[in-house]
Amino acid sequence: MLKKDLVVHSTLANQVYQHLKKRIINQELKPGTRLIVSHIAAELGTSLTPVREALTSLTKDGLVEMIPHKGACVAKPTRKNFEDLFVVRKVLEGLSVRLAASRLTPADIQTLDELIDRGDSILSAGEAESWIEMDMKLHGFIAQKSGNELLIEILSGIQDRIHIFRLLTVGWPDGVKRASQEHQAIVSALRRGDVEGAEKLMMEHIENTLRVGLENEE
């Protein structure tokens, strides 16, 4: 195969991957939905190979699972999946806020305050999905400010799974109110320069998010 053909093929596989990933994350494709290669290829007007490669990548991401005698399906996260995810998330985000604490400027603190204020407005308006987006931005902003490229990369790599957890388990409005209060406490600790306090509050926040989320799922 010519190099040009390889590039085109790779681009097609990535386009299929991004298309399916977006639909899974947005819950257009619900957990347990079968992903039939021939149907997807026909829908997108592509050959079978890019679809198979996209499904392989999504399986590695944990968004798709291969079930014997059934084929590819949108992954249906279990309680254990979420518990494992949040054990890792708690450690990573605790480290993230610890590293960010010494690097945050007054302007950065103001940005965090503005995100929290925006979240409160969204909460008042009853817009659950918009609040989830704000939540992702706040946690992502702190991660970026850690200055640790590897940590940022690892956190980015599990964001899709975290986002699915948010969508499946968001506790509206009580759970969101609790999370908003915890965000405020974390930012207040950062404003005071209380590094250990901010780390402790972040880790407790992640633990509470898992606990409340699993309660909402039951």
PDB file of C-alpha atoms in Angstrom:
ATOM      1  CA  MET A   1       0.000   0.000   0.000  1.00  0.00           C
ATOM      2  CA  LEU A   2       1.345   3.438  -0.905  1.00  0.00           C
ATOM      3  CA  LYS A   3       2.149   5.905   1.869  1.00  0.00           C
ATOM      4  CA  LYS A   4      -0.674   8.180   0.689  1.00  0.00           C
ATOM      5  CA  ASP A   5      -3.117   5.279   0.958  1.00  0.00           C
ATOM      6  CA  LEU A   6      -1.906   4.554   4.493  1.00  0.00           C
ATOM      7  CA  VAL A   7      -2.541   8.159   5.526  1.00  0.00           C
ATOM      8  CA  VAL A   8      -6.037   8.146   4.010  1.00  0.00           C
ATOM      9  CA  HIS A   9      -6.829   4.810   5.676  1.00  0.00           C
ATOM     10  CA  SER A  10      -5.573   6.045   9.049  1.00  0.00           C
ATOM     11  CA  THR A  11      -7.625   9.224   8.712  1.00  0.00           C
ATOM     12  CA  LEU A  12     -10.771   7.233   7.929  1.00  0.00           C
ATOM     13  CA  ALA A  13     -10.283   4.980  10.951  1.00  0.00           C
ATOM     14  CA  ASN A  14      -9.790   8.025  13.174  1.00  0.00           C
ATOM     15  CA  GLN A  15     -12.905   9.709  11.778  1.00  0.00           C
ATOM     16  CA  VAL A  16     -14.980   6.610  12.509  1.00  0.00           C
ATOM     17  CA  TYR A  17     -13.398   6.409  15.968  1.00  0.00           C
ATOM     18  CA  GLN A  18     -14.231  10.049  16.765  1.00  0.00           C
ATOM     19  CA  HIS A  19     -17.783   9.678  15.425  1.00  0.00           C
ATOM     20  CA  LEU A  20     -18.551   6.604  17.529  1.00  0.00           C
ATOM     21  CA  LYS A  21     -16.759   7.964  20.586  1.00  0.00           C
ATOM     22  CA  LYS A  22     -18.844  11.147  20.517  1.00  0.00           C
ATOM     23  CA  ARG A  23     -22.088   9.190  20.223  1.00  0.00           C
ATOM     24  CA  ILE A  24     -21.110   6.892  23.104  1.00  0.00           C
ATOM     25  CA  ILE A  25     -20.053   9.734  25.400  1.00  0.00           C
ATOM     26  CA  ASN A  26     -23.204  11.727  24.591  1.00  0.00           C
ATOM     27  CA  GLN A  27     -25.296   8.630  25.368  1.00  0.00           C
ATOM     28  CA  GLU A  28     -26.736   8.488  21.851  1.00  0.00           C
ATOM     29  CA  LEU A  29     -25.432   4.926  21.876  1.00  0.00           C
ATOM     30  CA  LYS A  30     -26.522   3.465  25.200  1.00  0.00           C
ATOM     31  CA  PRO A  31     -24.560   0.870  27.202  1.00  0.00           C
ATOM     32  CA  GLY A  32     -25.199  -2.583  25.771  1.00  0.00           C
ATOM     33  CA  THR A  33     -25.974  -1.338  22.242  1.00  0.00           C
ATOM     34  CA  ARG A  34     -24.583  -3.691  19.581  1.00  0.00           C
ATOM     35  CA  LEU A  35     -22.108  -2.127  17.165  1.00  0.00           C
ATOM     36  CA  ILE A  36     -22.396  -4.075  13.919  1.00  0.00           C
ATOM     37  CA  VAL A  37     -19.425  -3.414  11.660  1.00  0.00           C
ATOM     38  CA  SER A  38     -21.304  -3.745   8.371  1.00  0.00           C
ATOM     39  CA  HIS A  39     -24.111  -1.438   9.538  1.00  0.00           C
ATOM     40  CA  ILE A  40     -21.694   1.244  10.725  1.00  0.00           C
ATOM     41  CA  ALA A  41     -19.685   1.009   7.500  1.00  0.00           C
ATOM     42  CA  ALA A  42     -22.850   1.404   5.418  1.00  0.00           C
ATOM     43  CA  GLU A  43     -24.050   4.328   7.534  1.00  0.00           C
ATOM     44  CA  LEU A  44     -20.733   6.164   7.220  1.00  0.00           C
ATOM     45  CA  GLY A  45     -20.009   5.149   3.633  1.00  0.00           C
ATOM     46  CA  THR A  46     -16.698   3.474   4.385  1.00  0.00           C
ATOM     47  CA  SER A  47     -15.191   0.006   4.150  1.00  0.00           C
ATOM     48  CA  LEU A  48     -15.212  -2.513   6.992  1.00  0.00           C
ATOM     49  CA  THR A  49     -11.544  -2.185   7.964  1.00  0.00           C
ATOM     50  CA  PRO A  50     -11.620   1.401   9.347  1.00  0.00           C
ATOM     51  CA  VAL A  51     -14.683   0.467  11.422  1.00  0.00           C
ATOM     52  CA  ARG A  52     -12.943  -2.593  12.867  1.00  0.00           C
ATOM     53  CA  GLU A  53      -9.880  -0.499  13.728  1.00  0.00           C
ATOM     54  CA  ALA A  54     -12.048   2.172  15.350  1.00  0.00           C
ATOM     55  CA  LEU A  55     -13.806  -0.461  17.476  1.00  0.00           C
ATOM     56  CA  THR A  56     -10.435  -1.887  18.527  1.00  0.00           C
ATOM     57  CA  SER A  57      -9.326   1.577  19.689  1.00  0.00           C
ATOM     58  CA  LEU A  58     -12.609   2.139  21.540  1.00  0.00           C
ATOM     59  CA  THR A  59     -12.174  -1.226  23.251  1.00  0.00           C
ATOM     60  CA  LYS A  60      -8.737  -0.132  24.483  1.00  0.00           C
ATOM     61  CA  ASP A  61     -10.364   3.070  25.787  1.00  0.00           C
ATOM     62  CA  GLY A  62     -12.869   1.001  27.753  1.00  0.00           C
ATOM     63  CA  LEU A  63     -15.841   2.418  25.837  1.00  0.00           C
ATOM     64  CA  VAL A  64     -16.575  -0.756  23.853  1.00  0.00           C
ATOM     65  CA  GLU A  65     -16.431  -4.402  24.884  1.00  0.00           C
ATOM     66  CA  MET A  66     -16.227  -7.540  22.776  1.00  0.00           C
ATOM     67  CA  ILE A  67     -18.802 -10.115  23.872  1.00  0.00           C
ATOM     68  CA  PRO A  68     -18.493 -13.753  22.705  1.00  0.00           C
ATOM     69  CA  HIS A  69     -21.138 -14.758  20.125  1.00  0.00           C
ATOM     70  CA  LYS A  70     -22.436 -11.185  20.085  1.00  0.00           C
ATOM     71  CA  GLY A  71     -19.583  -8.996  18.921  1.00  0.00           C
ATOM     72  CA  ALA A  72     -18.846  -5.387  19.782  1.00  0.00           C
ATOM     73  CA  CYS A  73     -21.181  -3.581  22.177  1.00  0.00           C
ATOM     74  CA  VAL A  74     -21.087  -0.253  23.955  1.00  0.00           C
ATOM     75  CA  ALA A  75     -19.489  -1.034  27.312  1.00  0.00           C
ATOM     76  CA  LYS A  76     -21.823  -1.288  30.274  1.00  0.00           C
ATOM     77  CA  PRO A  77     -19.729  -0.070  33.227  1.00  0.00           C
ATOM     78  CA  THR A  78     -20.047  -2.089  36.420  1.00  0.00           C
ATOM     79  CA  ARG A  79     -19.815  -0.860  39.996  1.00  0.00           C
ATOM     80  CA  LYS A  80     -16.317  -2.381  40.141  1.00  0.00           C
ATOM     81  CA  ASN A  81     -15.313  -0.463  36.989  1.00  0.00           C
ATOM     82  CA  PHE A  82     -16.335   2.812  38.614  1.00  0.00           C
ATOM     83  CA  GLU A  83     -14.669   1.963  41.929  1.00  0.00           C
ATOM     84  CA  ASP A  84     -11.398   1.123  40.158  1.00  0.00           C
ATOM     85  CA  LEU A  85     -11.621   4.324  38.111  1.00  0.00           C
ATOM     86  CA  PHE A  86     -12.155   6.522  41.142  1.00  0.00           C
ATOM     87  CA  VAL A  87      -9.367   4.949  43.195  1.00  0.00           C
ATOM     88  CA  VAL A  88      -7.024   6.089  40.429  1.00  0.00           C
ATOM     89  CA  ARG A  89      -8.794   9.415  39.922  1.00  0.00           C
ATOM     90  CA  LYS A  90      -8.577  10.306  43.618  1.00  0.00           C
ATOM     91  CA  VAL A  91      -4.811   9.866  43.692  1.00  0.00           C
ATOM     92  CA  LEU A  92      -4.245  11.685  40.397  1.00  0.00           C
ATOM     93  CA  GLU A  93      -6.467  14.664  41.170  1.00  0.00           C
ATOM     94  CA  GLY A  94      -5.083  14.949  44.688  1.00  0.00           C
ATOM     95  CA  LEU A  95      -1.608  15.183  43.179  1.00  0.00           C
ATOM     96  CA  SER A  96      -2.904  17.547  40.505  1.00  0.00           C
ATOM     97  CA  VAL A  97      -4.213  20.116  42.985  1.00  0.00           C
ATOM     98  CA  ARG A  98      -1.090  19.787  45.153  1.00  0.00           C
ATOM     99  CA  LEU A  99       1.174  20.585  42.201  1.00  0.00           C
ATOM    100  CA  ALA A 100      -1.101  23.349  40.938  1.00  0.00           C
ATOM    101  CA  ALA A 101      -1.302  25.096  44.313  1.00  0.00           C
ATOM    102  CA  SER A 102       2.144  26.693  44.090  1.00  0.00           C
ATOM    103  CA  ARG A 103       1.671  27.700  40.455  1.00  0.00           C
ATOM    104  CA  LEU A 104      -1.714  29.403  40.592  1.00  0.00           C
ATOM    105  CA  THR A 105      -1.782  33.162  40.082  1.00  0.00           C
ATOM    106  CA  PRO A 106      -4.489  35.531  41.377  1.00  0.00           C
ATOM    107  CA  ALA A 107      -5.886  35.513  37.836  1.00  0.00           C
ATOM    108  CA  ASP A 108      -6.083  31.705  37.939  1.00  0.00           C
ATOM    109  CA  ILE A 109      -7.975  31.817  41.239  1.00  0.00           C
ATOM    110  CA  GLN A 110     -10.355  34.309  39.653  1.00  0.00           C
ATOM    111  CA  THR A 111     -10.899  31.915  36.743  1.00  0.00           C
ATOM    112  CA  LEU A 112     -11.805  29.147  39.191  1.00  0.00           C
ATOM    113  CA  ASP A 113     -14.176  31.501  41.032  1.00  0.00           C
ATOM    114  CA  GLU A 114     -15.842  32.387  37.729  1.00  0.00           C
ATOM    115  CA  LEU A 115     -16.281  28.714  36.839  1.00  0.00           C
ATOM    116  CA  ILE A 116     -17.936  28.080  40.206  1.00  0.00           C
ATOM    117  CA  ASP A 117     -20.206  31.122  39.769  1.00  0.00           C
ATOM    118  CA  ARG A 118     -21.153  29.877  36.313  1.00  0.00           C
ATOM    119  CA  GLY A 119     -21.929  26.482  37.811  1.00  0.00           C
ATOM    120  CA  ASP A 120     -24.221  28.069  40.392  1.00  0.00           C
ATOM    121  CA  SER A 121     -26.087  29.920  37.637  1.00  0.00           C
ATOM    122  CA  ILE A 122     -26.424  26.706  35.654  1.00  0.00           C
ATOM    123  CA  LEU A 123     -27.683  24.930  38.773  1.00  0.00           C
ATOM    124  CA  SER A 124     -30.341  27.604  39.273  1.00  0.00           C
ATOM    125  CA  ALA A 125     -31.393  27.201  35.636  1.00  0.00           C
ATOM    126  CA  GLY A 126     -31.670  23.421  36.025  1.00  0.00           C
ATOM    127  CA  GLU A 127     -29.273  22.567  33.191  1.00  0.00           C
ATOM    128  CA  ALA A 128     -27.633  19.297  34.228  1.00  0.00           C
ATOM    129  CA  GLU A 129     -25.522  18.704  31.107  1.00  0.00           C
ATOM    130  CA  SER A 130     -24.162  22.266  31.144  1.00  0.00           C
ATOM    131  CA  TRP A 131     -23.149  21.818  34.775  1.00  0.00           C
ATOM    132  CA  ILE A 132     -21.286  18.624  33.875  1.00  0.00           C
ATOM    133  CA  GLU A 133     -19.352  20.561  31.208  1.00  0.00           C
ATOM    134  CA  MET A 134     -18.442  23.233  33.767  1.00  0.00           C
ATOM    135  CA  ASP A 135     -17.319  20.539  36.207  1.00  0.00           C
ATOM    136  CA  MET A 136     -15.016  19.070  33.560  1.00  0.00           C
ATOM    137  CA  LYS A 137     -13.555  22.509  32.821  1.00  0.00           C
ATOM    138  CA  LEU A 138     -12.844  23.229  36.484  1.00  0.00           C
ATOM    139  CA  HIS A 139     -11.060  19.933  37.096  1.00  0.00           C
ATOM    140  CA  GLY A 140      -9.279  20.231  33.748  1.00  0.00           C
ATOM    141  CA  PHE A 141      -8.082  23.747  34.539  1.00  0.00           C
ATOM    142  CA  ILE A 142      -6.526  22.608  37.813  1.00  0.00           C
ATOM    143  CA  ALA A 143      -4.845  19.687  36.036  1.00  0.00           C
ATOM    144  CA  GLN A 144      -3.385  21.998  33.392  1.00  0.00           C
ATOM    145  CA  LYS A 145      -2.005  24.261  36.107  1.00  0.00           C
ATOM    146  CA  SER A 146      -0.156  21.326  37.690  1.00  0.00           C
ATOM    147  CA  GLY A 147       2.496  21.793  35.008  1.00  0.00           C
ATOM    148  CA  ASN A 148       3.126  18.037  34.905  1.00  0.00           C
ATOM    149  CA  GLU A 149       2.685  16.912  31.303  1.00  0.00           C
ATOM    150  CA  LEU A 150       2.539  13.200  32.112  1.00  0.00           C
ATOM    151  CA  LEU A 151      -0.080  13.727  34.811  1.00  0.00           C
ATOM    152  CA  ILE A 152      -2.145  15.852  32.422  1.00  0.00           C
ATOM    153  CA  GLU A 153      -1.891  13.136  29.759  1.00  0.00           C
ATOM    154  CA  ILE A 154      -2.964  10.362  32.142  1.00  0.00           C
ATOM    155  CA  LEU A 155      -5.922  12.371  33.449  1.00  0.00           C
ATOM    156  CA  SER A 156      -6.926  13.216  29.894  1.00  0.00           C
ATOM    157  CA  GLY A 157      -6.828   9.509  29.063  1.00  0.00           C
ATOM    158  CA  ILE A 158      -9.504   8.651  31.645  1.00  0.00           C
ATOM    159  CA  GLN A 159     -11.743  11.686  31.078  1.00  0.00           C
ATOM    160  CA  ASP A 160     -14.124   9.840  28.750  1.00  0.00           C
ATOM    161  CA  ARG A 161     -14.821   7.205  31.410  1.00  0.00           C
ATOM    162  CA  ILE A 162     -15.270   9.892  34.064  1.00  0.00           C
ATOM    163  CA  HIS A 163     -17.658  11.767  31.777  1.00  0.00           C
ATOM    164  CA  ILE A 164     -19.778   8.657  31.263  1.00  0.00           C
ATOM    165  CA  PHE A 165     -19.911   8.186  35.043  1.00  0.00           C
ATOM    166  CA  ARG A 166     -21.119  11.793  35.384  1.00  0.00           C
ATOM    167  CA  LEU A 167     -23.846  11.292  32.781  1.00  0.00           C
ATOM    168  CA  LEU A 168     -25.052   7.999  34.236  1.00  0.00           C
ATOM    169  CA  THR A 169     -25.011   9.000  37.892  1.00  0.00           C
ATOM    170  CA  VAL A 170     -25.404  12.783  38.172  1.00  0.00           C
ATOM    171  CA  GLY A 171     -27.491  13.493  41.273  1.00  0.00           C
ATOM    172  CA  TRP A 172     -29.686  16.412  40.283  1.00  0.00           C
ATOM    173  CA  PRO A 173     -29.968  18.722  42.109  1.00  0.00           C
ATOM    174  CA  ASP A 174     -28.791  17.611  45.582  1.00  0.00           C
ATOM    175  CA  GLY A 175     -25.618  15.836  44.463  1.00  0.00           C
ATOM    176  CA  VAL A 176     -24.660  18.776  42.272  1.00  0.00           C
ATOM    177  CA  LYS A 177     -25.216  21.256  45.116  1.00  0.00           C
ATOM    178  CA  ARG A 178     -22.892  19.192  47.301  1.00  0.00           C
ATOM    179  CA  ALA A 179     -20.254  19.064  44.571  1.00  0.00           C
ATOM    180  CA  SER A 180     -20.497  22.829  44.065  1.00  0.00           C
ATOM    181  CA  GLN A 181     -19.934  23.449  47.778  1.00  0.00           C
ATOM    182  CA  GLU A 182     -16.916  21.147  47.695  1.00  0.00           C
ATOM    183  CA  HIS A 183     -15.520  23.031  44.691  1.00  0.00           C
ATOM    184  CA  GLN A 184     -15.829  26.268  46.657  1.00  0.00           C
ATOM    185  CA  ALA A 185     -14.001  24.747  49.634  1.00  0.00           C
ATOM    186  CA  ILE A 186     -11.149  23.525  47.407  1.00  0.00           C
ATOM    187  CA  VAL A 187     -10.722  26.934  45.766  1.00  0.00           C
ATOM    188  CA  SER A 188     -10.871  28.678  49.152  1.00  0.00           C
ATOM    189  CA  ALA A 189      -8.030  26.459  50.373  1.00  0.00           C
ATOM    190  CA  LEU A 190      -6.026  27.283  47.248  1.00  0.00           C
ATOM    191  CA  ARG A 191      -6.664  30.994  47.785  1.00  0.00           C
ATOM    192  CA  ARG A 192      -5.274  30.701  51.335  1.00  0.00           C
ATOM    193  CA  GLY A 193      -2.242  28.781  50.090  1.00  0.00           C
ATOM    194  CA  ASP A 194      -3.301  25.723  52.104  1.00  0.00           C
ATOM    195  CA  VAL A 195      -1.753  23.036  49.908  1.00  0.00           C
ATOM    196  CA  GLU A 196      -2.419  20.055  52.180  1.00  0.00           C
ATOM    197  CA  GLY A 197      -5.953  21.244  52.850  1.00  0.00           C
ATOM    198  CA  ALA A 198      -6.697  21.603  49.133  1.00  0.00           C
ATOM    199  CA  GLU A 199      -5.329  18.129  48.430  1.00  0.00           C
ATOM    200  CA  LYS A 200      -7.371  16.586  51.261  1.00  0.00           C
ATOM    201  CA  LEU A 201     -10.535  18.374  50.127  1.00  0.00           C
ATOM    202  CA  MET A 202     -10.032  17.290  46.520  1.00  0.00           C
ATOM    203  CA  MET A 203      -9.582  13.650  47.483  1.00  0.00           C
ATOM    204  CA  GLU A 204     -12.668  13.782  49.704  1.00  0.00           C
ATOM    205  CA  HIS A 205     -14.572  15.409  46.839  1.00  0.00           C
ATOM    206  CA  ILE A 206     -13.662  12.545  44.500  1.00  0.00           C
ATOM    207  CA  GLU A 207     -14.652   9.970  47.141  1.00  0.00           C
ATOM    208  CA  ASN A 208     -18.001  11.703  47.703  1.00  0.00           C
ATOM    209  CA  THR A 209     -18.655  11.916  43.965  1.00  0.00           C
ATOM    210  CA  LEU A 210     -18.225   8.152  43.663  1.00  0.00           C
ATOM    211  CA  ARG A 211     -20.321   7.378  46.738  1.00  0.00           C
ATOM    212  CA  VAL A 212     -23.229   9.635  45.766  1.00  0.00           C
ATOM    213  CA  GLY A 213     -23.037   8.561  42.137  1.00  0.00           C
ATOM    214  CA  LEU A 214     -23.290   4.874  43.009  1.00  0.00           C
ATOM    215  CA  GLU A 215     -26.208   5.612  45.339  1.00  0.00           C
ATOM    216  CA  ASN A 216     -28.015   7.402  42.491  1.00  0.00           C
ATOM    217  CA  GLU A 217     -27.378   4.471  40.156  1.00  0.00           C
ATOM    218  CA  GLU A 218     -29.007   1.954  42.504  1.00  0.00           C
TER     219      GLU A 218
END
